[in-house]
Amino acid sequence: MGEMLRLENVTKIFRYGFLGFKFRAVDDVSLSLEDKPSIFTIAGESGSGKTTLARLILRVFRPDFGRILFNGRNIYEIGDRTFYRNIQPIFQDPYASFNPMQKPIRYLRETVKNIVGIEDEREIDEYIAKTLSYVGFDISVVADKHQHEFSGGELQRMAIARALLTKPKLIVADEPVSMLDASFRINIVNLFKKIKEEMGVSFIYITHDLATAYYISDYIAIMYRGSVIESGRSEKVLSEPLHPYTKTLIESLPIPDPKQKKLWMQKKMAFTASIEEAEFILKGCRYVYRCPYAFDKCKTVMPPYITINESNVRCWLYYK
Ligand SMILES: Nc1ncnc2c1ncn2[C@@H]1O[C@H](COP(=O)(O)OP(=O)(O)O)[C@@H](O)[C@H]1O
Ligand SMILES: [Mg+2]
């Protein structure tokens, strides 16, 4: 089975201030998505570099080091039309996805015209109607609506319909449910599963919420301060986590036992923001300050990936 998407040592550096302080928002990330419909979750807390990684895949940012291949080709060697036909984004804020001055349907029509290449207006609407009905909308009902007449969940479904219009192979969804009411979230997540199964579309599903990741994903990568510290089949990673950070995350999933929960809260509160900044510029493992198992080498050298139990992990514990 071939690879659909491959990230090789992808790094993105941001510079701050006139002294040019540099930090790696995404640091040496290598990942691979097989060419078969699947949901690949990228999980990590806020600020861990998830959106930057999504933007690298979507060609918003160019990597400073490393490269990204789609079907074996560097994404920068692919023509715009082919690229956006194949890889479509869904953003966190559904209101920001649509211009408030225009009816959302207009964006769908433009997508069909510019990327799919249909010119005739009636044909365009016939094409859109099918996709809209797939996500549960009647074109005659939504065509005249303005952005503010949709709920957040409905607008996100419009964004999904728009993404589907080009018949993409991959949808990159950056925290697509985090701004929605809880009651809409499960609908959207179920819709992704259905699209994967029925249309054969793969997803990069970005989230800070491991509970939905548990439910939705085939593969998962855990990010911490810009680096992917563990990745693999999600049932493996989530049931037999290897990296100490992954273990902490899984322990922190909502657990019924209040005594355990309290312990977790205490652990989490114990860390300060200043540690976070320092972690981004560490030479060694980013997790070293928090890790109960850390030893000297962890401070100075970032461990390479090692495959254990089918998962890829970056932790010196597994080199002993
Ligand atoms: N365009 C940018 N310029 C400078 N720094 C940025 C930019 N975008 C993100 N960052 C910084 O990079 C880090 C990772 O951000 P981001 O990728 O948005 O993380 P996440 O999506 O996981 O919350 C953060 O410290 C953020 O402040
Ligand atoms: Mg983000």
GROMACS .gro file of C-alpha atoms and ligand atoms in nm:
model
  348
    1MET     CA    1   0.000   0.000   0.000
    2GLY     CA    2   0.141   0.336  -0.101
    3GLU     CA    3   0.153   0.654   0.098
    4MET     CA    4  -0.082   0.943   0.047
    5LEU     CA    5   0.095   1.196   0.261
    6ARG     CA    6   0.444   1.190   0.401
    7LEU     CA    7   0.612   1.444   0.625
    8GLU     CA    8   0.989   1.419   0.647
    9ASN     CA    9   1.165   1.607   0.925
   10VAL     CA   10   0.934   1.905   0.885
   11THR     CA   11   1.039   2.214   1.081
   12LYS     CA   12   0.889   2.563   1.098
   13ILE     CA   13   1.077   2.841   1.272
   14PHE     CA   14   0.914   3.165   1.389
   15ARG     CA   15   1.117   3.473   1.472
   16TYR     CA   16   1.026   3.724   1.738
   17GLY     CA   17   1.124   4.086   1.794
   18PHE     CA   18   1.413   4.273   1.647
   19LEU     CA   19   1.666   4.049   1.815
   20GLY     CA   20   1.525   3.773   1.601
   21PHE     CA   21   1.464   3.529   1.883
   22LYS     CA   22   1.387   3.202   1.706
   23PHE     CA   23   1.177   2.911   1.808
   24ARG     CA   24   1.060   2.599   1.635
   25ALA     CA   25   0.681   2.589   1.642
   26VAL     CA   26   0.705   2.259   1.453
   27ASP     CA   27   1.026   2.068   1.505
   28ASP     CA   28   1.148   1.774   1.302
   29VAL     CA   29   0.809   1.611   1.250
   30SER     CA   30   0.797   1.293   1.044
   31LEU     CA   31   0.463   1.124   0.977
   32SER     CA   32   0.310   0.903   0.714
   33LEU     CA   33  -0.051   0.850   0.607
   34GLU     CA   34  -0.120   0.541   0.404
   35ASP     CA   35  -0.318   0.564   0.083
   36LYS     CA   36  -0.641   0.426   0.223
   37PRO     CA   37  -0.937   0.609   0.380
   38SER     CA   38  -0.849   0.680   0.740
   39ILE     CA   39  -0.874   0.939   1.012
   40PHE     CA   40  -0.539   1.054   1.141
   41THR     CA   41  -0.569   1.256   1.459
   42ILE     CA   42  -0.310   1.508   1.565
   43ALA     CA   43  -0.360   1.571   1.934
   44GLY     CA   44  -0.183   1.811   2.162
   45GLU     CA   45  -0.253   2.088   2.407
   46SER     CA   46  -0.294   2.447   2.296
   47GLY     CA   47   0.030   2.595   2.160
   48SER     CA   48   0.186   2.260   2.075
   49GLY     CA   49   0.210   2.348   1.704
   50LYS     CA   50  -0.097   2.173   1.561
   51THR     CA   51  -0.227   2.465   1.357
   52THR     CA   52   0.122   2.542   1.229
   53LEU     CA   53   0.152   2.180   1.117
   54ALA     CA   54  -0.188   2.203   0.942
   55ARG     CA   55  -0.075   2.522   0.768
   56LEU     CA   56   0.243   2.354   0.651
   57ILE     CA   57   0.041   2.071   0.498
   58LEU     CA   58  -0.197   2.323   0.338
   59ARG     CA   59   0.095   2.520   0.190
   60VAL     CA   60   0.018   2.832   0.394
   61PHE     CA   61   0.369   2.809   0.539
   62ARG     CA   62   0.676   2.663   0.375
   63PRO     CA   63   0.885   2.436   0.596
   64ASP     CA   64   1.225   2.579   0.692
   65PHE     CA   65   1.360   2.225   0.690
   66GLY     CA   66   1.222   1.896   0.567
   67ARG     CA   67   0.957   1.831   0.306
   68ILE     CA   68   0.600   1.718   0.258
   69LEU     CA   69   0.504   1.470  -0.012
   70PHE     CA   70   0.155   1.405  -0.146
   71ASN     CA   71   0.133   1.084  -0.351
   72GLY     CA   72   0.512   1.087  -0.368
   73ARG     CA   73   0.542   1.444  -0.497
   74ASN     CA   74   0.668   1.745  -0.307
   75ILE     CA   75   0.356   1.955  -0.245
   76TYR     CA   76   0.533   2.260  -0.387
   77GLU     CA   77   0.571   2.085  -0.721
   78ILE     CA   78   0.196   2.030  -0.755
   79GLY     CA   79  -0.011   2.285  -0.950
   80ASP     CA   80  -0.260   2.490  -0.746
   81ARG     CA   81  -0.571   2.344  -0.902
   82THR     CA   82  -0.460   1.984  -0.851
   83PHE     CA   83  -0.345   2.060  -0.499
   84TYR     CA   84  -0.670   2.222  -0.385
   85ARG     CA   85  -0.880   1.961  -0.556
   86ASN     CA   86  -0.706   1.694  -0.351
   87ILE     CA   87  -0.646   1.861  -0.017
   88GLN     CA   88  -0.917   2.071   0.143
   89PRO     CA   89  -0.923   2.256   0.475
   90ILE     CA   90  -1.188   2.292   0.744
   91PHE     CA   91  -1.113   2.556   1.005
   92GLN     CA   92  -1.183   2.595   1.372
   93ASP     CA   93  -1.409   2.899   1.346
   94PRO     CA   94  -1.693   2.833   1.101
   95TYR     CA   95  -1.783   3.203   1.096
   96ALA     CA   96  -1.433   3.291   0.979
   97SER     CA   97  -1.458   3.040   0.693
   98PHE     CA   98  -1.726   3.247   0.520
   99ASN     CA   99  -1.724   3.610   0.423
  100PRO     CA  100  -1.999   3.777   0.631
  101MET     CA  101  -2.078   4.011   0.341
  102GLN     CA  102  -2.174   3.726   0.108
  103LYS     CA  103  -2.415   3.438   0.129
  104PRO     CA  104  -2.224   3.118   0.210
  105ILE     CA  105  -2.366   2.948  -0.102
  106ARG     CA  106  -2.161   3.190  -0.311
  107TYR     CA  107  -1.838   3.044  -0.175
  108LEU     CA  108  -1.962   2.697  -0.273
  109ARG     CA  109  -2.047   2.818  -0.623
  110GLU     CA  110  -1.704   2.979  -0.661
  111THR     CA  111  -1.535   2.659  -0.550
  112VAL     CA  112  -1.723   2.458  -0.815
  113LYS     CA  113  -1.643   2.716  -1.081
  114ASN     CA  114  -1.276   2.770  -0.999
  115ILE     CA  115  -1.160   2.431  -0.878
  116VAL     CA  116  -1.403   2.180  -1.025
  117GLY     CA  117  -1.425   2.378  -1.348
  118ILE     CA  118  -1.801   2.383  -1.420
  119GLU     CA  119  -1.914   2.706  -1.588
  120ASP     CA  120  -2.289   2.673  -1.639
  121GLU     CA  121  -2.480   2.821  -1.341
  122ARG     CA  122  -2.755   2.565  -1.344
  123GLU     CA  123  -2.507   2.281  -1.362
  124ILE     CA  124  -2.314   2.434  -1.075
  125ASP     CA  125  -2.626   2.438  -0.856
  126GLU     CA  126  -2.716   2.082  -0.950
  127TYR     CA  127  -2.367   1.977  -0.849
  128ILE     CA  128  -2.386   2.167  -0.519
  129ALA     CA  129  -2.735   2.035  -0.438
  130LYS     CA  130  -2.610   1.677  -0.426
  131THR     CA  131  -2.331   1.754  -0.184
  132LEU     CA  132  -2.555   1.969   0.032
  133SER     CA  133  -2.811   1.695   0.062
  134TYR     CA  134  -2.533   1.459   0.169
  135VAL     CA  135  -2.462   1.681   0.471
  136GLY     CA  136  -2.834   1.720   0.538
  137PHE     CA  137  -2.923   2.046   0.364
  138ASP     CA  138  -3.178   2.133   0.100
  139ILE     CA  139  -3.026   2.379  -0.145
  140SER     CA  140  -3.354   2.568  -0.178
  141VAL     CA  141  -3.350   2.631   0.196
  142VAL     CA  142  -2.987   2.735   0.239
  143ALA     CA  143  -2.929   2.921  -0.089
  144ASP     CA  144  -3.081   3.247   0.032
  145LYS     CA  145  -2.946   3.240   0.384
  146HIS     CA  146  -2.681   3.478   0.509
  147GLN     CA  147  -2.394   3.373   0.728
  148HIS     CA  148  -2.563   3.499   1.048
  149GLU     CA  149  -2.873   3.294   0.978
  150PHE     CA  150  -2.681   2.971   1.029
  151SER     CA  151  -2.586   2.825   1.365
  152GLY     CA  152  -2.219   2.743   1.421
  153GLY     CA  153  -2.287   2.374   1.367
  154GLU     CA  154  -2.482   2.439   1.046
  155LEU     CA  155  -2.211   2.666   0.914
  156GLN     CA  156  -1.949   2.403   0.985
  157ARG     CA  157  -2.162   2.158   0.784
  158MET     CA  158  -2.163   2.413   0.500
  159ALA     CA  159  -1.782   2.426   0.527
  160ILE     CA  160  -1.771   2.047   0.508
  161ALA     CA  161  -1.998   2.051   0.202
  162ARG     CA  162  -1.771   2.309   0.042
  163ALA     CA  163  -1.467   2.095   0.113
  164LEU     CA  164  -1.638   1.789  -0.041
  165LEU     CA  165  -1.723   1.967  -0.366
  166THR     CA  166  -1.378   1.907  -0.512
  167LYS     CA  167  -1.392   1.534  -0.426
  168PRO     CA  168  -1.075   1.560  -0.220
  169LYS     CA  169  -0.857   1.272  -0.109
  170LEU     CA  170  -0.767   1.446   0.215
  171ILE     CA  171  -0.941   1.696   0.442
  172VAL     CA  172  -0.734   1.880   0.700
  173ALA     CA  173  -0.972   1.976   0.981
  174ASP     CA  174  -0.819   2.202   1.244
  175GLU     CA  175  -1.019   2.171   1.569
  176PRO     CA  176  -1.342   2.170   1.369
  177VAL     CA  177  -1.569   2.116   1.668
  178SER     CA  178  -1.395   2.305   1.945
  179MET     CA  179  -1.603   2.621   1.894
  180LEU     CA  180  -1.934   2.439   1.863
  181ASP     CA  181  -2.188   2.359   2.131
  182ALA     CA  182  -2.141   2.012   2.269
  183SER     CA  183  -2.470   1.903   2.111
  184PHE     CA  184  -2.336   1.969   1.760
  185ARG     CA  185  -1.995   1.812   1.811
  186ILE     CA  186  -2.094   1.451   1.787
  187ASN     CA  187  -2.291   1.519   1.466
  188ILE     CA  188  -1.987   1.664   1.297
  189VAL     CA  189  -1.758   1.388   1.420
  190ASN     CA  190  -2.006   1.125   1.297
  191LEU     CA  191  -2.025   1.302   0.963
  192PHE     CA  192  -1.646   1.270   0.926
  193LYS     CA  193  -1.668   0.898   0.993
  194LYS     CA  194  -1.947   0.863   0.739
  195ILE     CA  195  -1.754   1.062   0.477
  196LYS     CA  196  -1.449   0.846   0.533
  197GLU     CA  197  -1.644   0.523   0.502
  198GLU     CA  198  -1.879   0.617   0.216
  199MET     CA  199  -1.669   0.857   0.010
  200GLY     CA  200  -1.324   0.724   0.087
  201VAL     CA  201  -1.190   1.058   0.206
  202SER     CA  202  -0.906   1.065   0.459
  203PHE     CA  203  -0.889   1.320   0.739
  204ILE     CA  204  -0.622   1.487   0.938
  205TYR     CA  205  -0.828   1.562   1.245
  206ILE     CA  206  -0.666   1.811   1.477
  207THR     CA  207  -0.787   1.829   1.833
  208HIS     CA  208  -0.687   1.901   2.190
  209ASP     CA  209  -0.961   1.666   2.305
  210LEU     CA  210  -0.843   1.308   2.341
  211ALA     CA  211  -1.191   1.183   2.424
  212THR     CA  212  -1.323   1.248   2.070
  213ALA     CA  213  -0.993   1.124   1.928
  214TYR     CA  214  -1.052   0.795   2.103
  215TYR     CA  215  -1.378   0.757   1.927
  216ILE     CA  216  -1.298   0.879   1.579
  217SER     CA  217  -0.941   0.801   1.480
  218ASP     CA  218  -0.756   0.517   1.310
  219TYR     CA  219  -0.414   0.671   1.369
  220ILE     CA  220  -0.295   0.929   1.613
  221ALA     CA  221   0.010   1.149   1.662
  222ILE     CA  222   0.070   1.321   1.994
  223MET     CA  223   0.237   1.662   1.978
  224TYR     CA  224   0.424   1.829   2.256
  225ARG     CA  225   0.590   2.172   2.213
  226GLY     CA  226   0.632   2.136   1.841
  227SER     CA  227   0.742   1.777   1.819
  228VAL     CA  228   0.551   1.457   1.763
  229ILE     CA  229   0.653   1.248   2.061
  230GLU     CA  230   0.446   0.941   1.976
  231SER     CA  231   0.240   0.813   1.685
  232GLY     CA  232   0.078   0.495   1.567
  233ARG     CA  233  -0.252   0.311   1.541
  234SER     CA  234  -0.481   0.490   1.779
  235GLU     CA  235  -0.599   0.186   1.970
  236LYS     CA  236  -0.235   0.099   2.036
  237VAL     CA  237  -0.126   0.446   2.137
  238LEU     CA  238  -0.432   0.504   2.352
  239SER     CA  239  -0.436   0.166   2.520
  240GLU     CA  240  -0.063   0.107   2.551
  241PRO     CA  241   0.095   0.452   2.559
  242LEU     CA  242   0.475   0.452   2.557
  243HIS     CA  243   0.584   0.809   2.607
  244PRO     CA  244   0.551   0.944   2.963
  245TYR     CA  245   0.362   1.245   2.827
  246THR     CA  246   0.110   1.029   2.642
  247LYS     CA  247   0.063   0.831   2.961
  248THR     CA  248  -0.018   1.149   3.156
  249LEU     CA  249  -0.264   1.260   2.890
  250ILE     CA  250  -0.449   0.935   2.899
  251GLU     CA  251  -0.461   0.936   3.275
  252SER     CA  252  -0.613   1.281   3.252
  253LEU     CA  253  -0.907   1.167   3.040
  254PRO     CA  254  -1.230   1.222   3.230
  255ILE     CA  255  -1.230   0.953   3.493
  256PRO     CA  256  -1.519   0.880   3.724
  257ASP     CA  257  -1.303   0.834   4.036
  258PRO     CA  258  -1.296   1.180   4.198
  259LYS     CA  259  -0.987   1.103   4.405
  260GLN     CA  260  -0.787   1.029   4.089
  261LYS     CA  261  -0.924   1.337   3.920
  262LYS     CA  262  -0.813   1.558   4.205
  263LEU     CA  263  -0.461   1.421   4.181
  264TRP     CA  264  -0.455   1.498   3.814
  265MET     CA  265  -0.573   1.855   3.867
  266GLN     CA  266  -0.300   1.907   4.125
  267LYS     CA  267  -0.038   1.772   3.888
  268LYS     CA  268  -0.155   1.999   3.610
  269MET     CA  269  -0.167   2.311   3.825
  270ALA     CA  270   0.187   2.260   3.942
  271PHE     CA  271   0.340   2.388   3.621
  272THR     CA  272   0.389   2.747   3.526
  273ALA     CA  273   0.382   2.928   3.194
  274SER     CA  274   0.752   3.015   3.214
  275ILE     CA  275   0.838   2.649   3.188
  276GLU     CA  276   0.639   2.635   2.863
  277GLU     CA  277   0.855   2.898   2.697
  278ALA     CA  278   1.175   2.729   2.804
  279GLU     CA  279   1.050   2.398   2.670
  280PHE     CA  280   1.025   2.523   2.313
  281ILE     CA  281   1.396   2.601   2.293
  282LEU     CA  282   1.530   2.295   2.470
  283LYS     CA  283   1.793   2.097   2.286
  284GLY     CA  284   1.679   1.767   2.429
  285CYS     CA  285   1.333   1.628   2.492
  286ARG     CA  286   1.073   1.903   2.547
  287TYR     CA  287   0.910   1.704   2.818
  288VAL     CA  288   1.219   1.675   3.035
  289TYR     CA  289   1.110   1.923   3.306
  290ARG     CA  290   0.787   1.740   3.368
  291CYS     CA  291   0.895   1.386   3.316
  292PRO     CA  292   0.936   1.171   3.624
  293TYR     CA  293   1.175   0.939   3.441
  294ALA     CA  294   1.408   1.201   3.291
  295PHE     CA  295   1.781   1.147   3.310
  296ASP     CA  296   2.080   1.351   3.188
  297LYS     CA  297   2.074   1.258   2.823
  298CYS     CA  298   1.710   1.370   2.796
  299LYS     CA  299   1.820   1.728   2.863
  300THR     CA  300   2.076   1.746   2.587
  301VAL     CA  301   1.970   1.528   2.297
  302MET     CA  302   1.628   1.485   2.136
  303PRO     CA  303   1.569   1.113   2.102
  304PRO     CA  304   1.511   0.980   1.749
  305TYR     CA  305   1.196   0.786   1.668
  306ILE     CA  306   1.196   0.422   1.769
  307THR     CA  307   0.928   0.167   1.680
  308ILE     CA  308   0.793  -0.033   1.973
  309ASN     CA  309   0.479  -0.242   1.949
  310GLU     CA  310   0.396  -0.083   1.610
  311SER     CA  311   0.398   0.269   1.760
  312ASN     CA  312   0.666   0.529   1.694
  313VAL     CA  313   0.794   0.700   2.004
  314ARG     CA  314   1.064   0.955   2.079
  315CYS     CA  315   1.185   0.870   2.428
  316TRP     CA  316   1.523   0.768   2.561
  317LEU     CA  317   1.357   0.523   2.800
  318TYR     CA  318   1.321   0.283   2.508
  319TYR     CA  319   1.689   0.288   2.420
  320LYS     CA  320   1.808   0.154   2.752
  321LIG     N1  321   0.233   3.322   1.253
  321LIG     C1  322   0.297   3.304   1.369
  321LIG     N2  323   0.404   3.381   1.403
  321LIG     C2  324   0.471   3.361   1.518
  321LIG     N3  325   0.440   3.265   1.608
  321LIG     C3  326   0.335   3.185   1.582
  321LIG     C4  327   0.258   3.200   1.461
  321LIG     N4  328   0.160   3.105   1.462
  321LIG     C5  329   0.176   3.036   1.576
  321LIG     N5  330   0.280   3.084   1.649
  321LIG     C6  331   0.328   3.029   1.776
  321LIG     O1  332   0.366   2.893   1.752
  321LIG     C7  333   0.329   2.810   1.861
  321LIG     C8  334   0.238   2.700   1.813
  321LIG     O2  335   0.116   2.759   1.773
  321LIG     P1  336  -0.002   2.680   1.703
  321LIG     O3  337   0.053   2.606   1.587
  321LIG     O4  338  -0.112   2.775   1.678
  321LIG     O5  339  -0.042   2.574   1.817
  321LIG     P2  340  -0.182   2.497   1.844
  321LIG     O6  341  -0.261   2.503   1.719
  321LIG     O7  342  -0.139   2.360   1.885
  321LIG     O8  343  -0.248   2.569   1.958
  321LIG     C9  344   0.264   2.902   1.964
  321LIG     O9  345   0.362   2.937   2.060
  321LIG    C10  346   0.221   3.021   1.882
  321LIG    O10  347   0.219   3.138   1.962
  322MG      MG  348  -0.456   2.563   1.683
   0.00000   0.00000   0.00000
